[in-house]
Every structure is written in structure tokens, then in C-alpha cells.
Coordinates of C-alpha atoms (C1' of nucleotides) in Angstrom, one line a residue:
Chain A
M26 CA -26.2 -34.1 19.9
G27 CA -26.8 -30.7 18.0
M28 CA -24.9 -29.3 15.1
G29 CA -24.2 -25.9 16.7
R30 CA -25.2 -22.4 15.7
P31 CA -24.8 -21.8 12.0
R32 CA -22.5 -19.1 10.8
C33 CA -24.2 -15.8 10.0
F34 CA -21.8 -14.7 7.3
D35 CA -20.9 -16.0 3.9
I36 CA -17.3 -17.1 4.1
T37 CA -16.6 -16.4 0.2
E38 CA -17.9 -13.0 0.4
A39 CA -16.1 -12.3 3.4
V40 CA -12.8 -13.4 1.8
D41 CA -13.5 -11.2 -1.1
R42 CA -14.0 -8.1 1.3
A43 CA -10.7 -9.0 2.9
M44 CA -9.0 -9.4 -0.3
E45 CA -9.7 -5.8 -1.2
V46 CA -8.1 -4.7 2.2
F47 CA -5.1 -6.8 1.6
W48 CA -4.7 -5.7 -1.9
A49 CA -4.6 -2.0 -1.0
K50 CA -2.8 -2.2 2.1
G51 CA -0.6 -5.1 1.9
Y52 CA -0.4 -7.8 4.8
D53 CA 1.4 -5.7 7.3
G54 CA -0.6 -2.4 6.5
A55 CA -3.9 -4.4 6.8
S56 CA -5.0 -4.5 10.4
I57 CA -7.3 -7.0 11.9
A58 CA -9.7 -4.0 12.9
E59 CA -10.0 -2.9 9.2
L60 CA -10.2 -6.4 8.0
T61 CA -13.3 -7.3 10.3
R62 CA -14.8 -4.0 9.6
A63 CA -14.6 -4.6 5.8
M64 CA -15.8 -8.1 6.2
G65 CA -18.7 -7.2 8.6
I66 CA -17.8 -9.5 11.4
N67 CA -16.0 -9.6 14.8
S68 CA -12.6 -10.8 15.4
P69 CA -13.6 -14.0 17.1
S70 CA -15.6 -15.0 14.0
L71 CA -12.7 -14.3 12.0
Y72 CA -10.3 -16.4 14.1
A73 CA -12.9 -19.3 14.2
A74 CA -13.2 -19.4 10.6
F75 CA -9.5 -18.8 9.5
G76 CA -7.4 -19.5 12.6
S77 CA -5.2 -16.5 12.1
K78 CA -4.6 -13.4 10.0
E79 CA -2.0 -15.4 8.0
G80 CA -4.7 -18.1 7.6
L81 CA -7.2 -15.6 6.3
F82 CA -4.4 -14.1 3.9
R83 CA -3.8 -17.5 2.6
A84 CA -7.6 -17.9 2.0
V85 CA -7.5 -14.8 0.2
L86 CA -4.6 -16.0 -2.2
D87 CA -6.5 -19.1 -2.9
R88 CA -9.6 -17.3 -3.8
Y89 CA -7.3 -15.0 -5.9
S90 CA -5.7 -17.9 -7.6
D91 CA -9.3 -19.3 -8.3
Q92 CA -10.4 -16.2 -9.9
R93 CA -7.2 -15.8 -12.2
V94 CA -6.6 -19.2 -13.0
Q95 CA -9.0 -19.3 -16.0
F96 CA -7.3 -16.5 -17.6
L97 CA -4.0 -18.2 -17.3
E98 CA -5.4 -21.4 -18.9
D99 CA -7.0 -19.5 -21.6
A100 CA -3.7 -18.0 -22.4
L101 CA -1.8 -21.3 -22.3
N102 CA -4.3 -23.0 -24.5
E103 CA -3.6 -20.4 -27.4
P104 CA -2.4 -22.4 -30.3
T105 CA 0.9 -20.6 -30.5
A106 CA 3.7 -19.5 -27.9
R107 CA 3.3 -16.0 -29.3
G108 CA -0.4 -16.3 -28.9
A109 CA -0.1 -17.2 -25.4
A110 CA 2.4 -14.6 -24.3
S111 CA 0.1 -12.0 -26.2
S112 CA -3.2 -13.3 -24.5
L113 CA -1.5 -13.2 -21.1
L114 CA -0.1 -9.7 -21.5
A115 CA -3.2 -8.4 -23.0
T116 CA -5.4 -9.8 -20.3
A117 CA -3.3 -8.4 -17.8
A118 CA -3.3 -4.8 -19.2
R119 CA -7.2 -5.2 -19.2
L120 CA -7.4 -6.5 -15.6
Y121 CA -5.0 -4.2 -14.2
A122 CA -6.6 -1.1 -15.8
E123 CA -10.3 -2.0 -15.2
E124 CA -10.5 -4.1 -12.1
N125 CA -10.4 -1.9 -9.1
D126 CA -8.5 1.2 -8.0
N127 CA -5.2 0.6 -9.7
R128 CA -4.1 -2.0 -7.3
G129 CA -2.0 -4.2 -9.6
C130 CA -1.4 -7.8 -8.8
L131 CA -2.3 -9.2 -5.3
L132 CA 0.8 -11.7 -5.7
V133 CA 2.8 -8.5 -5.5
Q134 CA 0.8 -5.8 -3.6
G135 CA 0.0 -8.4 -0.9
G136 CA 3.4 -8.4 0.7
L137 CA 6.5 -8.1 -1.4
T138 CA 8.2 -7.3 1.7
C139 CA 6.9 -7.9 5.3
G140 CA 7.8 -8.1 8.9
C141 CA 8.0 -11.7 8.7
T142 CA 9.5 -13.5 5.9
S143 CA 6.8 -16.3 5.1
I144 CA 4.5 -14.0 3.5
P145 CA 6.8 -12.7 0.7
E146 CA 8.1 -16.4 0.3
E147 CA 4.5 -17.6 -0.3
L148 CA 3.8 -14.9 -2.8
A149 CA 7.1 -15.7 -4.6
K150 CA 6.2 -19.2 -4.8
R151 CA 2.8 -18.5 -6.2
R152 CA 4.3 -16.1 -8.8
E153 CA 6.8 -18.8 -9.8
K154 CA 3.9 -21.2 -10.5
V155 CA 2.8 -18.9 -13.2
E156 CA 6.3 -18.6 -14.6
I157 CA 6.6 -22.3 -14.6
A158 CA 3.5 -22.9 -16.3
L159 CA 4.5 -20.5 -19.1
R160 CA 7.8 -22.0 -19.4
D161 CA 6.4 -25.3 -19.9
R162 CA 4.1 -23.8 -22.5
F163 CA 7.1 -22.4 -24.3
A164 CA 9.0 -25.7 -24.2
K165 CA 6.0 -27.3 -25.7
A166 CA 5.9 -24.9 -28.4
I167 CA 9.6 -25.7 -29.0
E168 CA 8.8 -29.4 -29.4
E169 CA 5.8 -28.7 -31.8
G170 CA 8.1 -26.4 -33.9
D171 CA 6.0 -23.3 -33.0
L172 CA 9.2 -21.8 -31.3
N173 CA 12.6 -21.8 -32.6
G174 CA 14.8 -24.5 -31.0
H175 CA 17.3 -22.2 -29.9
A176 CA 15.0 -20.2 -27.8
N177 CA 15.3 -20.5 -24.1
P178 CA 11.9 -21.2 -22.6
A179 CA 12.8 -20.4 -19.1
S180 CA 14.4 -17.1 -20.0
L181 CA 11.5 -16.3 -22.3
A182 CA 9.3 -16.9 -19.3
R183 CA 11.0 -14.9 -17.0
Y184 CA 11.0 -12.1 -19.5
V185 CA 7.2 -12.1 -20.0
I186 CA 6.7 -12.3 -16.1
S187 CA 9.0 -9.4 -15.8
V188 CA 6.8 -7.3 -18.0
L189 CA 3.8 -8.7 -16.5
T190 CA 4.7 -7.7 -13.0
G191 CA 6.3 -4.5 -14.3
M192 CA 3.0 -3.5 -15.7
G193 CA 1.3 -4.2 -12.5
I194 CA 3.5 -1.9 -10.7
Q195 CA 2.9 0.8 -13.6
A196 CA -0.9 0.3 -13.0
T197 CA -0.4 0.9 -9.3
G198 CA 1.0 4.2 -10.3
G199 CA -2.0 5.0 -12.3
A200 CA -1.3 3.9 -15.8
S201 CA -4.2 3.9 -18.1
R202 CA -5.4 0.8 -20.0
A203 CA -4.0 2.4 -23.2
E204 CA -0.7 2.6 -21.9
L205 CA -0.7 -0.7 -20.4
D206 CA -1.7 -2.1 -23.8
E207 CA 1.2 -0.2 -25.4
I208 CA 3.7 -1.8 -23.0
A209 CA 2.3 -5.2 -23.8
E210 CA 2.4 -4.3 -27.5
I211 CA 6.1 -3.4 -27.3
A212 CA 6.9 -6.4 -25.2
M213 CA 5.5 -8.8 -27.9
Q214 CA 7.7 -7.4 -30.6
V215 CA 10.5 -9.9 -29.3
F216 CA 8.1 -12.7 -30.7
P217 CA 8.1 -13.2 -34.3
E218 CA 4.8 -12.8 -35.7
S219 CA 4.5 -15.9 -37.8
K220 CA 6.3 -19.2 -38.6
E221 CA 7.2 -17.8 -42.1
D222 CA 9.0 -14.9 -40.4
Q223 CA 10.8 -17.3 -38.0
F224 CA 12.7 -19.0 -40.8
S225 CA 13.0 -16.2 -43.2
G226 CA 16.7 -16.0 -42.6
A227 CA 19.6 -13.8 -41.7
M228 CA 17.7 -10.5 -42.0
I229 CA 15.8 -11.3 -38.8
A230 CA 19.0 -12.1 -36.8
K231 CA 20.3 -8.9 -38.1
N232 CA 17.0 -7.1 -36.8
S233 CA 17.7 -8.8 -33.3
A234 CA 14.3 -10.5 -33.4
A235 CA 13.5 -12.2 -30.1
I236 CA 14.2 -15.8 -30.9
P237 CA 17.7 -17.0 -32.2
K238 CA 17.5 -18.5 -35.5
P239 CA 19.5 -21.5 -36.7
Chain B
M15 CA 26.2 30.5 24.7
G16 CA 27.5 26.9 23.7
M17 CA 26.9 24.9 20.8
G18 CA 25.4 21.8 22.5
R19 CA 26.6 18.3 22.9
P20 CA 28.0 17.0 19.6
R21 CA 26.2 14.1 18.0
C22 CA 27.8 10.6 18.7
F23 CA 26.8 8.7 15.5
D24 CA 27.5 9.5 11.7
I25 CA 24.2 10.4 10.1
T26 CA 24.9 8.9 6.7
E27 CA 26.1 5.6 8.2
A28 CA 23.0 5.5 10.4
V29 CA 20.8 6.2 7.2
D30 CA 22.7 3.3 5.4
R31 CA 21.8 0.9 8.3
A32 CA 18.2 2.0 8.4
M33 CA 18.1 1.5 4.4
E34 CA 19.0 -2.1 5.1
V35 CA 16.1 -2.7 7.3
F36 CA 13.4 -0.7 5.2
W37 CA 14.8 -2.6 2.1
A38 CA 14.2 -5.9 3.6
K39 CA 11.0 -5.4 5.7
G40 CA 9.4 -2.6 4.0
Y41 CA 8.1 0.7 5.6
D42 CA 5.2 -1.0 7.4
G43 CA 7.5 -4.0 8.4
A44 CA 10.3 -2.1 9.6
S45 CA 9.7 -1.2 13.5
I46 CA 11.4 1.7 15.3
A47 CA 13.0 -1.0 17.6
E48 CA 14.7 -2.9 14.7
L49 CA 15.6 0.4 13.1
T50 CA 17.4 1.7 16.2
R51 CA 19.1 -1.5 16.8
A52 CA 20.5 -1.6 13.2
M53 CA 21.6 2.1 13.5
G54 CA 23.2 1.4 16.7
I55 CA 21.2 4.5 18.5
N56 CA 18.4 5.0 20.9
S57 CA 14.9 6.1 19.8
P58 CA 15.2 9.6 21.1
S59 CA 18.4 10.1 18.9
L60 CA 16.4 8.9 15.9
Y61 CA 13.6 11.2 16.5
A62 CA 16.0 14.2 17.2
A63 CA 17.7 13.7 14.0
F64 CA 14.9 12.6 11.6
G65 CA 11.8 13.8 13.4
S66 CA 9.6 10.8 12.7
K67 CA 9.8 7.4 11.3
E68 CA 8.6 8.7 7.9
G69 CA 11.3 11.4 8.1
L70 CA 13.9 8.6 8.5
F71 CA 12.3 6.9 5.5
R72 CA 12.5 10.0 3.4
A73 CA 16.2 10.4 4.2
V74 CA 16.6 6.9 3.3
L75 CA 15.1 7.6 -0.1
D76 CA 17.3 10.6 -0.6
R77 CA 20.5 8.5 0.2
Y78 CA 19.2 5.8 -2.2
S79 CA 19.0 8.3 -5.0
D80 CA 22.1 9.8 -4.4
Q81 CA 23.7 6.4 -4.7
R82 CA 21.8 5.5 -7.7
V83 CA 21.8 8.8 -9.7
Q84 CA 25.1 8.3 -11.2
F85 CA 24.3 5.0 -12.9
L86 CA 21.1 6.8 -14.4
E87 CA 23.0 9.6 -15.6
D88 CA 25.8 7.5 -17.1
A89 CA 22.9 5.4 -19.0
L90 CA 21.2 8.5 -20.2
N91 CA 24.6 9.9 -21.4
E92 CA 25.1 6.8 -23.9
P93 CA 25.3 8.3 -27.4
T94 CA 22.3 6.3 -28.6
A95 CA 18.8 5.6 -27.2
R96 CA 19.5 1.9 -27.4
G97 CA 22.7 2.4 -25.4
A98 CA 20.9 4.3 -22.9
A99 CA 18.3 1.4 -22.6
S100 CA 20.9 -1.3 -22.7
S101 CA 23.0 0.5 -20.2
L102 CA 20.1 1.0 -17.7
L103 CA 18.9 -2.6 -17.9
A104 CA 22.4 -4.2 -17.8
T105 CA 23.3 -2.1 -14.8
A106 CA 20.0 -2.9 -13.1
A107 CA 20.8 -6.7 -13.6
R108 CA 24.2 -6.3 -12.1
L109 CA 23.0 -4.2 -8.8
Y110 CA 20.0 -6.3 -8.4
A111 CA 22.1 -9.5 -8.4
E112 CA 25.2 -8.5 -6.7
E113 CA 24.2 -5.8 -4.3
N114 CA 22.7 -7.3 -1.3
D115 CA 20.5 -10.3 -0.4
N116 CA 18.0 -10.1 -3.4
R117 CA 16.3 -7.2 -2.4
G118 CA 15.3 -5.6 -5.6
C119 CA 14.7 -2.0 -5.8
L120 CA 14.2 -0.1 -2.7
L121 CA 11.6 2.3 -4.4
V122 CA 9.4 -0.8 -5.0
Q123 CA 10.4 -3.0 -1.9
G124 CA 10.2 0.0 0.5
G125 CA 6.4 0.1 0.3
L126 CA 4.4 -0.6 -2.7
T127 CA 1.6 -1.0 -0.3
C128 CA 1.2 0.5 3.2
G129 CA -1.0 1.3 6.1
C130 CA -1.0 4.9 5.0
T131 CA -1.2 6.2 1.6
S132 CA 1.7 8.8 1.4
I133 CA 4.6 6.2 1.1
P134 CA 3.4 4.5 -1.8
E135 CA 2.6 7.6 -3.4
E136 CA 6.1 9.2 -2.7
L137 CA 7.7 5.9 -4.1
A138 CA 5.7 6.1 -7.1
K139 CA 6.7 9.8 -7.6
R140 CA 10.4 8.8 -7.4
R141 CA 9.9 5.9 -9.8
E142 CA 8.1 8.3 -12.3
K143 CA 11.1 10.6 -12.1
V144 CA 13.3 7.9 -13.7
E145 CA 10.7 7.1 -16.2
I146 CA 10.3 10.8 -17.3
A147 CA 14.2 11.0 -17.5
L148 CA 14.2 8.1 -19.8
R149 CA 11.2 9.3 -21.9
D150 CA 13.1 12.6 -22.4
R151 CA 16.2 10.9 -23.6
F152 CA 14.1 9.0 -26.1
A153 CA 12.5 12.2 -27.2
K154 CA 15.9 13.6 -27.6
A155 CA 17.0 10.7 -29.5
I156 CA 14.1 11.1 -32.1
E157 CA 15.1 14.7 -32.7
E158 CA 18.6 13.5 -33.1
G159 CA 17.4 11.0 -35.8
D160 CA 18.7 8.2 -33.5
L161 CA 15.3 6.8 -33.0
N162 CA 12.6 6.6 -35.6
G163 CA 10.1 9.6 -35.5
H164 CA 7.2 7.3 -35.2
A165 CA 8.4 5.8 -31.9
N166 CA 6.6 6.9 -28.9
P167 CA 9.1 8.0 -26.4
A168 CA 6.4 7.8 -23.5
S169 CA 5.5 4.2 -24.4
L170 CA 9.0 3.1 -24.8
A171 CA 10.0 4.4 -21.5
R172 CA 7.1 2.7 -19.6
Y173 CA 8.2 -0.4 -21.4
V174 CA 11.7 -0.3 -20.3
I175 CA 10.8 0.9 -16.7
S176 CA 8.3 -2.1 -16.6
V177 CA 11.1 -4.5 -17.5
L178 CA 13.3 -2.9 -14.9
T179 CA 11.0 -3.1 -12.1
G180 CA 9.9 -6.6 -13.0
M181 CA 13.5 -7.6 -12.9
G182 CA 13.7 -6.2 -9.6
I183 CA 10.9 -8.4 -8.3
Q184 CA 12.5 -11.5 -10.2
A185 CA 15.7 -10.7 -8.2
T186 CA 13.6 -10.5 -5.0
G187 CA 12.6 -14.2 -5.8
G188 CA 16.2 -15.1 -6.1
A189 CA 16.8 -14.8 -9.9
S190 CA 20.7 -15.1 -10.7
R191 CA 22.8 -12.4 -12.4
A192 CA 22.7 -14.8 -15.6
E193 CA 18.9 -15.0 -15.6
L194 CA 18.5 -11.3 -15.0
D195 CA 21.1 -10.4 -17.8
E196 CA 19.0 -12.8 -20.1
I197 CA 15.7 -10.9 -19.4
A198 CA 17.6 -7.7 -20.2
E199 CA 18.9 -8.9 -23.4
I200 CA 15.5 -10.3 -24.5
A201 CA 13.9 -6.9 -23.6
M202 CA 16.6 -4.9 -25.6
Q203 CA 15.6 -6.9 -28.9
V204 CA 12.8 -4.4 -29.5
F205 CA 15.6 -1.8 -30.0
P206 CA 17.1 -2.0 -33.5
E207 CA 20.7 -2.6 -33.3
S208 CA 22.0 0.2 -35.6
K209 CA 20.7 3.1 -37.7
E210 CA 21.2 1.0 -40.9
D211 CA 18.8 -1.5 -39.5
Q212 CA 16.3 1.0 -38.7
F213 CA 15.9 2.2 -42.2
S214 CA 16.3 -1.2 -44.0
G215 CA 12.7 -1.4 -45.1
A216 CA 9.7 -3.7 -45.0
M217 CA 11.3 -6.6 -43.8
I218 CA 11.7 -5.2 -40.3
A219 CA 8.0 -4.1 -40.0
K220 CA 7.2 -7.6 -41.1
N221 CA 9.3 -9.1 -38.1
S222 CA 7.6 -6.7 -35.8
A223 CA 10.8 -4.8 -34.6
A224 CA 10.4 -2.5 -31.8
I225 CA 10.0 0.9 -33.6
P226 CA 7.5 1.5 -36.3
K227 CA 9.2 2.5 -39.5
P228 CA 7.9 5.3 -41.9
Chain C
dC15 C1' 35.4 28.3 35.2
dT16 C1' 30.7 29.4 34.1
dA17 C1' 26.6 29.5 31.3
dC18 C1' 24.3 27.5 27.6
dA19 C1' 22.8 24.5 24.1
dT20 C1' 22.2 20.1 22.5
dT21 C1' 22.5 14.9 22.7
dT22 C1' 22.4 10.9 25.4
dG23 C1' 20.1 7.0 27.8
dT24 C1' 16.3 5.5 30.8
dA25 C1' 12.0 4.8 31.3
dT26 C1' 7.6 5.4 29.8
dC27 C1' 3.5 7.2 27.2
dG28 C1' -1.1 6.1 25.3
dA29 C1' -2.6 3.7 21.0
dT30 C1' -3.0 0.1 18.6
dC31 C1' -1.5 -4.6 17.3
dA32 C1' -3.2 -9.9 16.7
dT33 C1' -5.4 -13.0 19.6
dT34 C1' -8.6 -15.0 22.9
dA35 C1' -11.9 -15.8 27.5
dC36 C1' -16.4 -15.9 28.3
dA37 C1' -21.2 -16.1 28.3
dA38 C1' -25.3 -15.3 25.7
dA39 C1' -27.5 -16.7 21.3
dT40 C1' -29.0 -20.1 18.2
dG41 C1' -29.2 -23.6 15.6
dT42 C1' -29.9 -29.3 15.3
dA43 C1' -30.6 -34.0 17.1
dG44 C1' -32.9 -37.0 20.1
Chain D
dC17 C1' -38.8 -29.6 25.5
dT18 C1' -34.0 -31.0 26.6
dA19 C1' -29.1 -31.6 25.5
dC20 C1' -25.5 -30.7 22.8
dA21 C1' -22.4 -28.1 19.4
dT22 C1' -21.1 -24.1 17.4
dT23 C1' -21.2 -18.9 16.5
dT24 C1' -22.1 -14.7 18.3
dG25 C1' -20.8 -10.2 20.5
dT26 C1' -18.5 -8.0 24.5
dA27 C1' -14.7 -7.2 26.5
dA28 C1' -10.0 -7.5 27.5
dT29 C1' -5.4 -10.0 27.2
dG30 C1' -0.2 -9.1 27.0
dA31 C1' 2.7 -7.4 23.3
dT32 C1' 4.4 -4.1 20.4
dC33 C1' 3.6 -0.1 18.0
dG34 C1' 5.5 5.0 17.0
dA35 C1' 6.8 8.6 19.7
dT36 C1' 8.6 11.5 24.2
dA37 C1' 9.6 13.4 29.2
dC38 C1' 13.2 13.9 31.8
dA39 C1' 17.7 14.4 33.8
dA40 C1' 22.5 13.2 33.2
dA41 C1' 26.1 13.9 30.1
dT42 C1' 29.0 16.5 27.2
dG43 C1' 30.4 19.7 24.1
dT44 C1' 31.4 25.0 22.9
dA45 C1' 31.5 30.3 23.7
dG46 C1' 32.5 34.0 26.8

DNA sequence: CTACATTTGTATCGATCATTACAAATGTAG
DNA sequence: CTACATTTGTAATGATCGATACAAATGTAG
């Protein structure tokens, strides 16, 4: 009993080509014809390998996560909460501007809205994962005394993620690296710069710093 | 010579119904069949009134702008830059959460990505209008001494718009009114609360307030 | 009432959508 | 070399896409 004819194309490379199409056109806007053309294969090969258009899209999302997870981990491993947020936003600014033709974030561009509901839901779930990871990092920072105890880790994470996704949409509109960096820099001003500042008293609260002081 | 058979449906009401579909499904995801069903008309009536699917979408966008422009003007007419930004973000939080089934902003949901390029471009153009209006408001605030002269109106506007659109996407994911309010509140912490604070010296710069001080 | 202009509903257009039958091609295992 | 398992390219599936042809319906103007 033989093992069958071997596959003529590289799965990972095909997924990368498909990613570009989904990224630029969105799930609904990306047709099988355009996908197969970009992947350099015929539709039966696509369906044999991925089952359906949605299956291919999920493979693309997994690949995207694999590519991004290192940046997220690096950011979360920063010694301070401020460092984590700063790293996240700075990296985003760099990737959004440099990566490819102003596509922003695939987890947004891929299908914020859609004919069916499952794709937007799937994307929201994946975006939420990042938000939760960041929230947990902030919670840990509070435990460690790195963030003020009155800070709300969940709200702070939602804020940073909001800026992050907002920057992605700015990138879609053609914002430059410098412009994205400036957004990130302004956004980071809600984080006190150091521990000393954090406990320097009433003046900070008066100036409406990001984190409520005791 | 007669004036022809009068139209049996109300244009504005039909546009409102179409808006709901485009808002929830996006441009690509909204089919003519679903649009006409929601509008309560047949496709020839749609094409007679709007010319094409894209024509209908543009009518929807115009209607959306008409509905929103008052909120924007109210925000820009606030006496201070801080008040303008705060009003914008607070109103957004309210609308995003209360309005309808967590749809976020039509200028994003409607077609951030698309099979064709013209829709995303059109939406980006309309979003940029808001950004420009806000930037001009900040520039005016600087002239009036309401904002520190070293502040960059364009960057500040991009920041606020980023948070705004980010909040819209959070709303899509099901964020509550309270959660959106908290995002807005944190985002506002980059704006000094009053003129006195603005010129209270080195302490503020040390605490990384939003606006650079002289 | 007649002539005209426009909308209406029905029914359909070709194009494209995602998906798949099918047979030739191509590998491995015995 | 033979038998088998899988992929390949070709071609086509029914469904749905956006957009219309057409004639009946319905109004106004004279």
C-alpha cells in the first residue's frame, strides 16, 4: 500500500501568501480565485489541505499568532508594567509602519464585520487573548508593587489595547512610523515613569497621572 | 406631461434600514438581497433611487455623518481643548454602548477592508475629516493659550482618534458602557486638568504629563 | 379623459461565488 | 513491476452575486 503522491507546494508558504490576501481584502473580500492565484495552487489543492475557506483563514490566523507571539512575550517579560506597555506599543508602531502596505492588524483587518458571524467572533476572541495577557501582566505588577494597588489592571489593559488597535487603523490610513510612534508616546504618558514618581504625593493626582495614588 | 408615479417608500427611512445592514455586515458582507429585504423594497427601486450598491452605501455614510455631526460640533465647541477631547470620548462611549447591538463606528465597521479599494479609501477619508477638525481645534487652543505651545496638535488629535476608534472596536467585542467610560477616563489623563496645572513647573514633566512644558 | 413620466413588481441577466467530480499523474510499499 | 494512496489539473456544480428588461401600475399636467 503506497503513501500517495506527495504535495507539490509548501503549506507554510502557501499560508503566508493567503495571509497577504486576507490581510488586504478581508475575509469576505478575498475570493477563492484570488487566494489560489496568490498561493500558486488550484482550488482542489486548497480544499484538500484546508477543508474550506474558513479552514484556510484559521490556518492563516494561527500562522499570524505564531509570528506575533514572540513580540508579545518579549513585551510581557519587561521588568515593569510601564515597560511592558511601552514595548507593546513601540513594537506595534514599528510593525504597523514597516511591515507591509499599511495593512494594520490582521485580527482587525481580517474581518471586523462579515457576512457570517463566526469570523468576527473568532477575531474578537483572539484579540481578547492579548488583552487578557496584558491584564494579567498588570495584575502581577500590582502584586509586585510595580503598579499602584488602586490601578485597575483590566481597565488599563483595555486602554492599551484600544490605543493599539486604534494605531492599527491609523496605519491603514497611511500614518507614518513617526506618527505612530508619537501616538504611542502620548499614550504612555498615563503611566508614571518610575516608582519614585508613583509615590511622590498629591502633586501627581492633581496632574491626573494615570494611576490613582493612595 | 405628467410627473410620473410617486415613490412608495421613504428614502431616509430606507437609508436608515440599509445602514443597519452595512453596519453589522460590512460593505462586502451586505448583499443586495438582504439590503432590499431590510429596506422593504425590490432591487429595481434600490437601483432607481441610488444607482448602485456603492451609491446606496455613500447615501448611508452621508446619513451617518448627518446624525453624528452635531455631537462632533458640540465637542469642538467646548471652551477648552481638554473639554473637547473629553466630550468626544465620553459621547463615543455612550453611543458605542447604548446605540445598537455593539456595532462600533460605521466608518470602521462599514468596510475597513474590502474586495475593491474605493470603499476603504472613502471611509479613511471620512475618518480623517474628524481627525483634522480635532487637530484644528487643538491648534486654536494653542493660539488661545489653552494648550501649551509645545504640544503638537496633529499628534494629539491622532492620539485621541486612535483611542476613539479603538474604543469602537472594543464595543464590537462587547465592552460595556462602564468599561468604555474607563478607557476614555484613562485616555484623558494625558490632558492636564486645568491651566494652573499646566504651568506648575518641573514636577509635571517629571510625571510625564501629556503636554510638554516650556 | 388623454398623454406622459416615473415607480412598481416579476423575472431574469451574465458573472462570480465557494465547492467538488473525476481521471490522469506521481509518489511509496511490497 | 504491480498495487495502492494521495495530489494534481481540468472542468463543472448549484447558489448567489450585483444589476436590469420589461410591462403593469399610478401618479400629474393639460
